Amino acid sequence: MNNKSKLILITLLIGLVISLLLTSGFGAVKIGITEIFNILIDKFGCSAPQVNQRLEAIWFSIRLPRVLLSALIGGSLSLAGSTMQGLFRNPLADPSVIGISSGAAMFAAMTIVWLVPLVGDSEFLGFSLLSITTFIGAALAAIFIFNIARYKGKTLVSTMLLAGIAINAIAGSVIGLLQFLATDLQLRDLTFWTLGSLAGASYTVVGIIAVVLIICIILIIPEYKSFNALTLGEHEAKLLGINTEKLKTKVIVLSALVVGVSVAFTGIIAFVGLVVPHIMRMIGGNDHRYVLPASLMGGALLLNITDTIARTTFAPVEIPIGVITSLIGAPLFLALLIHSKKTIQS
Amino acid sequence: MMELKNITFRVGQRDILHNVSLHADRGSFIGILGPNGAGKSTLIKTMSGEITPTSGEITWLNQSIGKWKDGQLAKSRAVLTQKSQVSLPLVNKEIVMMGRYPHFKHSPETRDYHAVENAFHKTGTHPLADQVYHQTSGGEQQRIQLARVWSQLDDNLSASPKLFLLDEPLNNLDIFHQHQVLKMAAEFAEAGNVVIAVMHDINLAALYMNHLMFLKKGKVVAQGTPDETLTDEILTGVYNYPLTVVDHPEMNTKTILHTVSNTIHSRTK
């Protein structure tokens, strides 16, 4: 990794911390940065200057989980995007574009409308029924796409994108049908899935997503050599001693896990996994030793800022964050398509 | 050292390779020659462990190639394949560093940087180190890939011999660089390793290599030293084209001359 990449990573990390502190002050009640510091000092038991108890309660129970969730989801989706792009060896592979997110959302919808009324909202090892079924939905979509798009060790990009369209269409129509069958209460939940929102933030959700993301970080980021070697093709990577079969299983399971759990709690937030890795590659190059951690932190930073815009612009009403990310992401996706016309044709 | 015993590779009803045997000792620089579709690349793939032959046995350092662990084998043999594409616009030094991946776990060490540096110098690609792979020419890309596999076999920690497999290494290269590559390979073999290369240029093979194997339709037509294998009869049979073998006027080897019908040649006058 060269010095420029290191500098970008450090800048992103510092930027993320500053952004989390600043954006946690924004909202119906504005909390200044000095007040936030006072709250923090007070919480850590040191003798603090005068702290407004009401502000402290708002900051701790509403703002902090919200900004942490936005960063965790942004980091998760971007990391998943950059690993999928590494595996597919193509910058267009995004969990929402190739149908993994909608596969998860379809399973979420089926769970809400059919399964929950049947078995109740049960829990398994601390994970809700919903997060398990969304993981299964994401994993099935990922396995399906991966197998259909690969031919003789290469990725057929057009097949990958077309299969993504098909899965998105299937999921869209199943969710549509379920909306038709759903009760009013279920309908509200379903709308939430399809548009994406971080309004469900709580420390439980933050905790679950943090655990899943940390597992992914530990297992995926050290694989940077494998992702780099894969750019030469699967056969060449094997000749360099890379166990490509193990890598594929690992990437599919982990990205399905991280996308599945993200969708379970926040719905479909599209294009984050496409936009962020793309920006990171543009500014710092394609070495995965840089791209993977940069996408993680860049995604966290970007979604944190986007979510702040989503919840403050028309306050007290929130714009669904998935709408904003799609508005920004879809045109960029089109631009990428036009730019990579030559590779798509092959 | 390297031993192939009666290798057959069958796809459907067709034998891509039929009963191919080869023996290579330390210092061997072997050329595999023959017309298009003779099975040359397939043979290289069986030797690299990329594909498993239908029958027969391949051993490298007394161990069946299939029994080697991927990671261990990657330190012991390197392969320059015919079409090396890179799907992302990586910088050349990042690509050459990939050759070191079998040698370090997470971060490259000093000796890995040395090996990369060395490979750039050896292949004369040093000025390209900071350029993006996709912005270099076909011949330059070929030499970058060569630098990558060269760095893979750079190993001063172990004295055990290395196996270097090259599938048409001279593709896209001009005459100067063709000789540069062959000289590198010949010196590497000389140092106690084994080099096996698929070749099209018989004259260059005769100048550098100490063992030639001629394949046609998956079968070995002839193999031995250049002096033993380069005859009018064998070559004309292998390539289905009239070729004349003569003594090289300056070197102690043979060289081939092409002939065409007089009617075509007269047009050039």
CSV table of C-alpha atoms in Angstrom, one decimal, chain A residues 7-255:
chain,number,residue,atom,x,y,z
A,7,LEU,CA,-3.3,9.0,3.9
A,8,ILE,CA,-6.8,8.5,2.5
A,9,LEU,CA,-7.5,5.8,5.0
A,10,ILE,CA,-6.4,7.9,8.0
A,11,THR,CA,-8.4,10.9,6.6
A,12,LEU,CA,-11.5,8.8,6.3
A,13,LEU,CA,-11.1,7.5,9.9
A,14,ILE,CA,-10.7,11.0,11.3
A,15,GLY,CA,-13.5,12.3,9.1
A,16,LEU,CA,-15.8,9.5,10.3
A,17,VAL,CA,-15.2,10.3,14.0
A,18,ILE,CA,-15.7,14.0,13.5
A,19,SER,CA,-18.8,13.4,11.3
A,20,LEU,CA,-20.4,11.1,14.0
A,21,LEU,CA,-19.9,13.7,16.7
A,22,LEU,CA,-21.2,16.6,14.6
A,23,THR,CA,-24.2,14.8,13.1
A,24,SER,CA,-25.3,13.4,16.4
A,25,GLY,CA,-25.9,17.1,17.4
A,26,PHE,CA,-28.3,17.7,14.5
A,27,GLY,CA,-32.1,17.2,14.9
A,28,ALA,CA,-35.2,18.8,16.3
A,29,VAL,CA,-33.1,19.8,19.4
A,30,LYS,CA,-29.7,21.1,18.4
A,31,ILE,CA,-26.9,19.9,20.6
A,32,GLY,CA,-23.6,21.7,20.2
A,33,ILE,CA,-20.2,20.0,20.0
A,34,THR,CA,-19.1,21.3,23.4
A,35,GLU,CA,-22.2,20.0,25.0
A,36,ILE,CA,-21.6,16.6,23.4
A,37,PHE,CA,-18.1,16.6,24.8
A,38,ASN,CA,-19.5,17.5,28.3
A,39,ILE,CA,-22.0,14.7,28.0
A,40,LEU,CA,-19.2,12.3,27.1
A,41,ILE,CA,-17.1,13.4,30.0
A,42,ASP,CA,-20.0,13.2,32.4
A,43,LYS,CA,-20.8,9.7,31.2
A,44,PHE,CA,-17.3,8.5,31.8
A,45,GLY,CA,-17.7,9.5,35.4
A,46,CYS,CA,-15.3,12.4,35.5
A,47,SER,CA,-16.4,15.6,37.3
A,48,ALA,CA,-18.2,17.3,34.5
A,49,PRO,CA,-19.3,20.9,34.1
A,50,GLN,CA,-23.1,21.6,34.1
A,51,VAL,CA,-24.8,19.0,31.8
A,52,ASN,CA,-28.4,19.4,30.7
A,53,GLN,CA,-30.0,16.1,31.7
A,54,ARG,CA,-32.6,16.4,29.0
A,55,LEU,CA,-30.0,16.9,26.3
A,56,GLU,CA,-28.0,14.0,27.7
A,57,ALA,CA,-31.0,11.8,27.5
A,58,ILE,CA,-31.8,12.8,23.9
A,59,TRP,CA,-28.3,12.4,22.8
A,60,PHE,CA,-27.8,9.0,24.4
A,61,SER,CA,-31.1,7.3,23.7
A,62,ILE,CA,-32.0,8.8,20.3
A,63,ARG,CA,-29.1,10.4,18.5
A,64,LEU,CA,-26.2,8.1,19.3
A,65,PRO,CA,-27.8,4.8,18.2
A,66,ARG,CA,-29.1,6.5,15.1
A,67,VAL,CA,-25.7,7.9,13.9
A,68,LEU,CA,-24.0,4.6,14.9
A,69,LEU,CA,-26.5,2.6,12.9
A,70,SER,CA,-26.1,4.8,9.9
A,71,ALA,CA,-22.4,4.3,10.0
A,72,LEU,CA,-22.6,0.5,10.6
A,73,ILE,CA,-25.1,0.0,7.8
A,74,GLY,CA,-23.1,2.2,5.4
A,75,GLY,CA,-19.9,0.3,6.2
A,76,SER,CA,-21.6,-3.1,5.9
A,77,LEU,CA,-23.2,-2.4,2.5
A,78,SER,CA,-20.1,-0.8,1.1
A,79,LEU,CA,-17.8,-3.6,2.3
A,80,ALA,CA,-20.3,-6.2,0.9
A,81,GLY,CA,-20.3,-4.3,-2.4
A,82,SER,CA,-16.5,-4.2,-2.7
A,83,THR,CA,-16.1,-7.8,-1.8
A,84,MET,CA,-18.8,-8.8,-4.3
A,85,GLN,CA,-17.1,-6.7,-7.0
A,86,GLY,CA,-13.8,-8.4,-6.1
A,87,LEU,CA,-15.4,-11.9,-6.5
A,88,PHE,CA,-17.3,-11.1,-9.7
A,89,ARG,CA,-14.3,-9.1,-10.9
A,90,ASN,CA,-16.6,-6.3,-12.0
A,91,PRO,CA,-17.3,-2.9,-10.5
A,92,LEU,CA,-21.1,-3.2,-11.3
A,93,ALA,CA,-21.7,-6.0,-8.8
A,94,ASP,CA,-23.7,-4.3,-6.1
A,95,PRO,CA,-25.9,-6.2,-3.6
A,96,SER,CA,-29.0,-4.2,-4.6
A,97,VAL,CA,-28.3,-4.3,-8.4
A,98,ILE,CA,-27.8,-8.0,-8.6
A,99,GLY,CA,-30.8,-8.8,-6.5
A,100,ILE,CA,-29.3,-9.8,-3.1
A,101,SER,CA,-31.0,-7.0,-1.2
A,102,SER,CA,-34.4,-7.7,-2.9
A,103,GLY,CA,-34.0,-11.4,-2.3
A,104,ALA,CA,-33.6,-10.5,1.4
A,105,ALA,CA,-36.5,-8.1,1.3
A,106,MET,CA,-38.7,-10.7,-0.3
A,107,PHE,CA,-38.0,-13.2,2.5
A,108,ALA,CA,-38.6,-10.4,5.0
A,109,ALA,CA,-42.0,-9.7,3.5
A,110,MET,CA,-42.9,-13.3,3.4
A,111,THR,CA,-41.9,-13.6,7.1
A,112,ILE,CA,-44.0,-10.6,8.1
A,113,VAL,CA,-47.1,-11.6,6.3
A,114,TRP,CA,-47.0,-15.4,6.5
A,115,LEU,CA,-44.6,-16.7,9.1
A,116,VAL,CA,-45.0,-14.2,12.0
A,117,PRO,CA,-48.8,-14.7,12.2
A,118,LEU,CA,-48.1,-18.4,12.2
A,119,VAL,CA,-45.3,-18.8,14.7
A,120,GLY,CA,-45.1,-15.4,16.4
A,121,ASP,CA,-42.0,-13.2,16.4
A,122,SER,CA,-39.7,-15.8,17.9
A,123,GLU,CA,-36.0,-15.4,18.6
A,124,PHE,CA,-33.1,-17.8,18.0
A,125,LEU,CA,-29.9,-17.2,19.8
A,126,GLY,CA,-30.7,-13.6,20.1
A,127,PHE,CA,-31.3,-13.1,16.4
A,128,SER,CA,-34.9,-12.4,15.5
A,129,LEU,CA,-36.7,-14.7,13.1
A,130,LEU,CA,-36.7,-11.9,10.6
A,131,SER,CA,-32.9,-11.5,10.5
A,132,ILE,CA,-32.5,-15.2,10.0
A,133,THR,CA,-35.0,-15.4,7.1
A,134,THR,CA,-33.5,-12.3,5.4
A,135,PHE,CA,-30.1,-13.9,5.6
A,136,ILE,CA,-31.4,-17.0,3.9
A,137,GLY,CA,-33.1,-14.9,1.2
A,138,ALA,CA,-29.8,-12.9,0.6
A,139,ALA,CA,-27.8,-16.1,0.6
A,140,LEU,CA,-30.1,-17.9,-1.9
A,141,ALA,CA,-30.0,-14.9,-4.2
A,142,ALA,CA,-26.2,-14.6,-4.0
A,143,ILE,CA,-25.7,-18.3,-4.7
A,144,PHE,CA,-28.1,-18.2,-7.6
A,145,ILE,CA,-26.5,-15.1,-9.2
A,146,PHE,CA,-23.0,-16.4,-8.8
A,147,ASN,CA,-23.7,-19.8,-10.4
A,148,ILE,CA,-25.7,-18.4,-13.2
A,149,ALA,CA,-23.2,-15.6,-14.1
A,150,ARG,CA,-20.1,-17.8,-14.1
A,151,TYR,CA,-18.9,-19.6,-17.2
A,152,LYS,CA,-15.5,-21.3,-17.4
A,153,GLY,CA,-14.1,-19.4,-14.5
A,154,LYS,CA,-15.2,-16.0,-15.8
A,155,THR,CA,-18.1,-13.7,-15.0
A,156,LEU,CA,-20.6,-13.1,-17.7
A,157,VAL,CA,-21.4,-9.5,-16.8
A,158,SER,CA,-24.5,-9.2,-19.0
A,159,THR,CA,-25.9,-12.4,-17.5
A,160,MET,CA,-25.1,-11.2,-14.0
A,161,LEU,CA,-27.0,-8.0,-14.6
A,162,LEU,CA,-30.0,-9.6,-16.4
A,163,ALA,CA,-30.3,-12.2,-13.7
A,164,GLY,CA,-30.3,-9.3,-11.2
A,165,ILE,CA,-33.2,-7.7,-13.1
A,166,ALA,CA,-35.1,-11.0,-13.0
A,167,ILE,CA,-34.6,-11.5,-9.2
A,168,ASN,CA,-35.5,-7.8,-8.6
A,169,ALA,CA,-38.7,-8.3,-10.6
A,170,ILE,CA,-39.6,-11.6,-8.9
A,171,ALA,CA,-39.0,-10.0,-5.5
A,172,GLY,CA,-40.9,-6.9,-6.5
A,173,SER,CA,-43.9,-8.8,-7.6
A,174,VAL,CA,-44.0,-11.1,-4.6
A,175,ILE,CA,-43.7,-8.1,-2.3
A,176,GLY,CA,-46.5,-6.4,-4.3
A,177,LEU,CA,-48.7,-9.4,-3.9
A,178,LEU,CA,-48.0,-9.6,-0.2
A,179,GLN,CA,-48.8,-5.9,0.2
A,180,PHE,CA,-52.2,-6.7,-1.4
A,181,LEU,CA,-52.7,-9.6,1.1
A,182,ALA,CA,-51.3,-7.7,4.2
A,183,THR,CA,-53.2,-6.2,7.0
A,184,ASP,CA,-52.8,-2.4,7.6
A,185,LEU,CA,-50.2,-2.9,10.3
A,186,GLN,CA,-48.2,-5.3,8.1
A,187,LEU,CA,-48.4,-2.9,5.2
A,188,ARG,CA,-46.6,-0.2,7.1
A,189,ASP,CA,-43.8,-2.6,7.9
A,190,LEU,CA,-43.6,-3.7,4.2
A,191,THR,CA,-43.4,-0.1,2.9
A,192,PHE,CA,-40.5,0.3,5.3
A,193,TRP,CA,-38.6,-2.6,3.8
A,194,THR,CA,-38.9,-1.5,0.2
A,195,LEU,CA,-37.9,2.2,0.8
A,196,GLY,CA,-35.3,1.7,3.5
A,197,SER,CA,-35.1,3.6,6.7
A,198,LEU,CA,-32.8,3.9,9.7
A,199,ALA,CA,-35.7,5.1,12.0
A,200,GLY,CA,-35.7,1.7,13.8
A,201,ALA,CA,-32.4,2.5,15.4
A,202,SER,CA,-31.8,1.0,18.9
A,203,TYR,CA,-28.8,-0.2,20.8
A,204,THR,CA,-30.0,-3.8,20.3
A,205,VAL,CA,-30.0,-3.3,16.5
A,206,VAL,CA,-26.7,-1.5,16.7
A,207,GLY,CA,-25.2,-4.3,18.7
A,208,ILE,CA,-26.3,-7.1,16.3
A,209,ILE,CA,-25.1,-5.3,13.2
A,210,ALA,CA,-21.8,-4.4,14.9
A,211,VAL,CA,-21.2,-8.0,15.7
A,212,VAL,CA,-21.9,-9.2,12.2
A,213,LEU,CA,-19.8,-6.4,10.7
A,214,ILE,CA,-16.9,-7.1,12.9
A,215,ILE,CA,-16.9,-10.8,12.0
A,216,CYS,CA,-16.9,-9.8,8.3
A,217,ILE,CA,-14.1,-7.3,8.8
A,218,ILE,CA,-11.9,-9.9,10.6
A,219,LEU,CA,-12.6,-12.6,7.9
A,220,ILE,CA,-12.7,-10.5,4.7
A,221,ILE,CA,-10.1,-7.7,5.0
A,222,PRO,CA,-7.1,-10.1,5.4
A,223,GLU,CA,-8.2,-11.8,2.1
A,224,TYR,CA,-7.0,-8.8,0.1
A,225,LYS,CA,-4.3,-10.9,-1.6
A,226,SER,CA,-7.0,-13.3,-2.9
A,227,PHE,CA,-9.1,-10.5,-4.3
A,228,ASN,CA,-6.1,-8.9,-6.1
A,229,ALA,CA,-5.1,-12.3,-7.5
A,230,LEU,CA,-8.6,-12.9,-8.7
A,231,THR,CA,-8.3,-10.0,-11.1
A,232,LEU,CA,-6.0,-12.3,-13.1
A,233,GLY,CA,-8.8,-14.9,-13.3
A,234,GLU,CA,-9.6,-17.9,-11.2
A,235,HIS,CA,-7.1,-20.2,-12.8
A,236,GLU,CA,-4.2,-17.7,-12.4
A,237,ALA,CA,-5.2,-17.1,-8.8
A,238,LYS,CA,-5.0,-20.8,-8.1
A,239,LEU,CA,-1.6,-20.9,-9.7
A,240,LEU,CA,-0.6,-18.3,-7.0
A,241,GLY,CA,-1.7,-20.7,-4.3
A,242,ILE,CA,-5.1,-19.1,-3.6
A,243,ASN,CA,-7.9,-21.4,-2.6
A,244,THR,CA,-10.5,-19.9,-4.8
A,245,GLU,CA,-13.3,-22.3,-3.9
A,246,LYS,CA,-12.9,-21.5,-0.2
A,247,LEU,CA,-12.8,-17.8,-1.0
A,248,LYS,CA,-16.1,-18.0,-3.0
A,249,THR,CA,-17.9,-19.7,-0.2
A,250,LYS,CA,-16.6,-17.2,2.3
A,251,VAL,CA,-17.5,-14.2,0.3
A,252,ILE,CA,-21.0,-15.4,-0.5
A,253,VAL,CA,-21.9,-16.4,3.0
A,254,LEU,CA,-20.4,-13.3,4.6
A,255,SER,CA,-21.9,-10.8,2.2
